[in-house]
Amino acid sequence: MVFTFPTLLSMKLQPLSLLLVMYFCAFATSSEIASEANALLKWKASLDNHSQASLSSWIGNNPCNWLGIACDVSSSVSNINLTRVGLRGTLQSLNFSLLPNILILNMSYNSLSGSIPPQIDALSNLNTLDLSTNKLFGSIPNTIGNLSKLQYLNLSANGLSGPIPNEVGNLKSLLTFDIFTNNLSGPIPPSLGNLPHLQSIHIFENQLSGSIPSTLGNLSKLTMLSLSSNKLTGTIPPSIGNLTNAKVICFIGNDLSGEIPIELEKLTGLECLQLADNNFIGQIPQNVCLGGNLKFFTAGNNNFTGQIPESLRKCYSLKRLRLQQNLLSGDITDFFDVLPNLNYIDLSDNSFHGQVSPKWGKFHSLTSLMISNNNLSGVIPPELGGAFNLRVLHLSSNHLTGTIPLELCNLTYLFDLLISNNSLSGNIPIKISSLQELKYLELGSNDFTGLIPGQLGDLLNLLSMDLSQNRLEGNIPLEIGSLDYLTSLDLSGNLLSGTIPPTLGGIQHLERLNLSHNSLSGGLSSLEGMISLTSFDVSYNQFEGPLPNILAFQNTTIDTLRNNKGLCGNVSGLTPCTLLSGKKSHNHVTKKVLISVLPLSLAILMLALFVFGVWYHLRQNSKKKQDQATDLLSPRSPSLLLPMWSFGGKMMFENIIEATEYFDDKYLIGVGGQGRVYKALLPTGELVAVKKLHSVPDGEMLNQKAFTSEIQALTEIRHRNIVKLHGFCSHSQYSFLVCEFLEKGDVKKILKDDEQAIALDWNKRVDIVKGVANALCYMHHDCSPPIVHRDISSKNVLLDSDDVAHVADFGTAKFLNPDSSNWTSFAGTYGYAAPELAYTMEANEKCDVYSFGVFALEILFGEHPGDVTSSLLLSSSSTMTSTLDHMSLMVKLDERLPHPTSPIDKEVISIVKIAIACLTESPRSRPTMEQVAKELAMSSRSSSMSPQTHTEMKD
Ligand SMILES: *[C@@H]1O[C@H](CO)[C@@H](O)[C@H](O)[C@H]1NC(C)=O
Ligand SMILES: *[C@@H]1O[C@H](CO)[C@@H](O)[C@H](O)[C@H]1NC(C)=O
Ligand SMILES: *[C@@H]1O[C@H](CO)[C@@H](O)[C@H](O)[C@H]1NC(C)=O
Ligand SMILES: *[C@@H]1O[C@H](CO)[C@@H](O)[C@H](O)[C@H]1NC(C)=O
């Protein structure tokens, strides 16, 4: 699918094959041509209606100008290319024996089902067979071995099962063999080693078992061998060392064992070697980078012992190294020379000792440095501040001492800083506020002292903060309350005192709060605003008074509340507030507690067992999944992203899971109604945003062709102002959308932050409005059928690094259930939804126009227009003139910016007028997005909008 795409290769071969055809087939008779046409028409008639419509050009008896058909000089069909035509049906009624001159048969990316007919061997001249990404099932027919001229075979991403026929060993001309992502079982046929020209084998993601045949070592032309994600056992045969042309070898996620044969060191051309997630033992091959070409090396999650291979020390080509979760040891202080290309290194969960070398500061490509859970000692060297590309730094669970060096605060891209569970001391530096990208800050279980700096409140992107188990004192700073995106806050096990600042309750997204084991006092009422809270612990403090009236506190147990001064409430084990003053006998209370605690503990026990069961199951399933990502790495593949992989693309699924470590919170970048959004760095270095849906969409719905083709259509949309949807994955546990990642995030967030809002001057704001208008215009008027967004709001408009607006989630709002706690009856965001949605369920283009109007005002006002929209609705129905409207609105312009001056002021006015037109109550009176976009384009040229065009828009 990815790094071999036979159709591309075969195109190059066409001139040659045409010559051959000229020679062999110059005498095709007209009756032969007629029978070819008949064979194709008969097959067309067996397909469903939609497919027949796609093949509407297939009429008459001259197939040569039909869609997807090419003929040779004697007008005989030589090439059938029906990739991505939306075909649905089977191949059973295609009479292959009437099409003897076909060289290329490409029906990839359709919905063909049924099995591959054994008669396919009648295509005796076939050079390319590509049936990939369909829904074919059944086994691969043995007769495939008769296609003696076949060079490119691609049956990947189907539902094929059964064994790989041994007869593939007869395909003597074969260059590429792609059958990945199926359900094939049984052994890899040793006969595959008989194919002298074979250059690449991709059989990953099947259920293949048995050992790797040693005959594969005969394939002297082989450059790529991927056997990942199967159930292969045994050792790697030493003959693999004879694959002297190998560039990529992937064995990830099997049950391979034993030591790595020394012969592998002969493969000096290797660029990518993947051994992760097996049961290998012994040493990692010492000369793995001997040839100086190695870029990607993965050996994680095995039982490798000994030291890091010596040849990696000076492996200047290396980009990504993963050795985590092994039994490796040795002093790593100055092990590595400065490797200028190293981007990612994970040495976590081993037994390395030594220090964090100052040299890491010179690794200028390094984005991720992970050495958690080893035996490192010494300090965090100030020089590390020189590794300016660092985004992820994991040094937790070592024996590090000393303070946090100020230079670390120079790492402005850092978003994940994990240094918990060491012996670090001193204060938390005030300068930490310069780490503006920081999302995860874990400083727990160290010896930090002093106050919690209020400057932590400047880390506006922070999602999770753990300062637990230190010796921090003083109050919880007020400023923490400004961390709007924070979902987890752990301050437990410190010496904090005073009351909870009233601002803390303002963190509406907070889900986990731990304040236990401090000396905090006063009441808990200020937590009342924490509507998202799901777990908390305030035990072992001096709190008193009633529990806050939020859900988390109503469904809690005494464990989260015990050992305080005087909390009261309706939780068993706690005195009800009304009883506090009354005189109940001690005896009575204990009895009551016992009666209510017993069934509760039983329930908790059962719940715990259940949770353990689920966890265990997930763990078992997951072991093989890690490390999958790099398997796809090929130095040649320009992009790893499949345009669409709703069902076939297990590999992409694995990639995303790996890159987000099973949706670990540390990759979280936002939370919305439909789900949580994570940032994933794919092994290619491509950043994507992954929106994990709260609920797995209804399976039945997903099977519908309409759904699949709709998603497919969305993935094919390319517009400067629309966030590119890469695809959708559905799985029993997770469903998610994968989209382009945009650096600056959503407009809502930007407008909320004064500094960013000021940077967004009038020119930029006008351009953003135009961009959104263009996107909507394109989707409403240039797509057939039109695509309605349904949920335009400032949260769905994202900016890239150049402040260009991109509309996110186009067309997806329709099939994603919005969070049940929000609006269940229609897709849309409160405050942006057109009034008619309150009584009709049907969202159409005019609803988008309304939401656009709200958005346009929001971006000019710097905040949601709020009541303005409803008063507009009123005023327009009371026939107030629009001139008055827009003048009254001009005073609401964002005051953080200087009042717009000429020439941009004309455009601002024009936007206000257009927005007013968009907010008209009657959907029919609103302009279309085409009119809006035109009007906006005109307003930048001519200074003001003529009254005539304005009334035109009101029509
Ligand atoms: C097959 O058709 C598709 C779509 O029309 C086209 O992009 C592709 O280049 C064609 N491939 C060959 C081998 O002709
Ligand atoms: C590798 O090839 C050489 C030369 O053809 C042959 O002698 C040797 O037996 C092969 N090694 C293995 C392990 O198959
Ligand atoms: C490593 O060895 C231990 C002990 O034999 C075994 O339990 C564990 O599964 C092995 N781990 C891997 C990843 O093979
Ligand atoms: C890094 O930080 C230190 C101390 O905070 C500062 O003096 C130095 O100029 C910074 N270096 C760079 C390259 O920004």
PDB file of C-alpha atoms and ligand atoms in Angstrom, residues 382 385-386 405-411 431, ligand 4:
ATOM      1  CA  PRO A 382      22.398  22.857  32.264  1.00  0.00           C
ATOM      2  CA  GLY A 385      19.076  23.573  27.373  1.00  0.00           C
ATOM      3  CA  GLY A 386      20.983  23.602  24.088  1.00  0.00           C
ATOM      4  CA  PRO A 405      18.664  24.053  35.731  1.00  0.00           C
ATOM      5  CA  LEU A 406      17.350  27.404  34.549  1.00  0.00           C
ATOM      6  CA  GLU A 407      18.637  26.626  31.070  1.00  0.00           C
ATOM      7  CA  LEU A 408      15.962  23.966  30.777  1.00  0.00           C
ATOM      8  CA  CYS A 409      13.522  26.867  30.547  1.00  0.00           C
ATOM      9  CA  ASN A 410      15.145  27.761  27.212  1.00  0.00           C
ATOM     10  CA  LEU A 411      13.531  24.705  25.603  1.00  0.00           C
ATOM     11  CA  LYS A 431      11.268  31.006  34.795  1.00  0.00           C
TER      12      LYS A 431
HETATM   13  C1  LIG B   4      19.538  29.943  28.170  1.00  0.00           C
HETATM   14  O1  LIG B   4      19.227  30.311  29.470  1.00  0.00           O
HETATM   15  C2  LIG B   4      20.246  31.009  30.166  1.00  0.00           C
HETATM   16  C3  LIG B   4      19.843  31.165  31.601  1.00  0.00           C
HETATM   17  O2  LIG B   4      18.483  31.300  31.748  1.00  0.00           O
HETATM   18  C4  LIG B   4      20.524  32.303  29.450  1.00  0.00           C
HETATM   19  O3  LIG B   4      21.515  33.053  30.133  1.00  0.00           O
HETATM   20  C5  LIG B   4      20.986  31.990  28.051  1.00  0.00           C
HETATM   21  O4  LIG B   4      21.178  33.143  27.315  1.00  0.00           O
HETATM   22  C6  LIG B   4      20.012  31.090  27.331  1.00  0.00           C
HETATM   23  N1  LIG B   4      20.630  30.593  26.132  1.00  0.00           N
HETATM   24  C7  LIG B   4      20.034  30.651  24.949  1.00  0.00           C
HETATM   25  C8  LIG B   4      20.795  30.080  23.818  1.00  0.00           C
HETATM   26  O5  LIG B   4      18.946  31.109  24.779  1.00  0.00           O
END
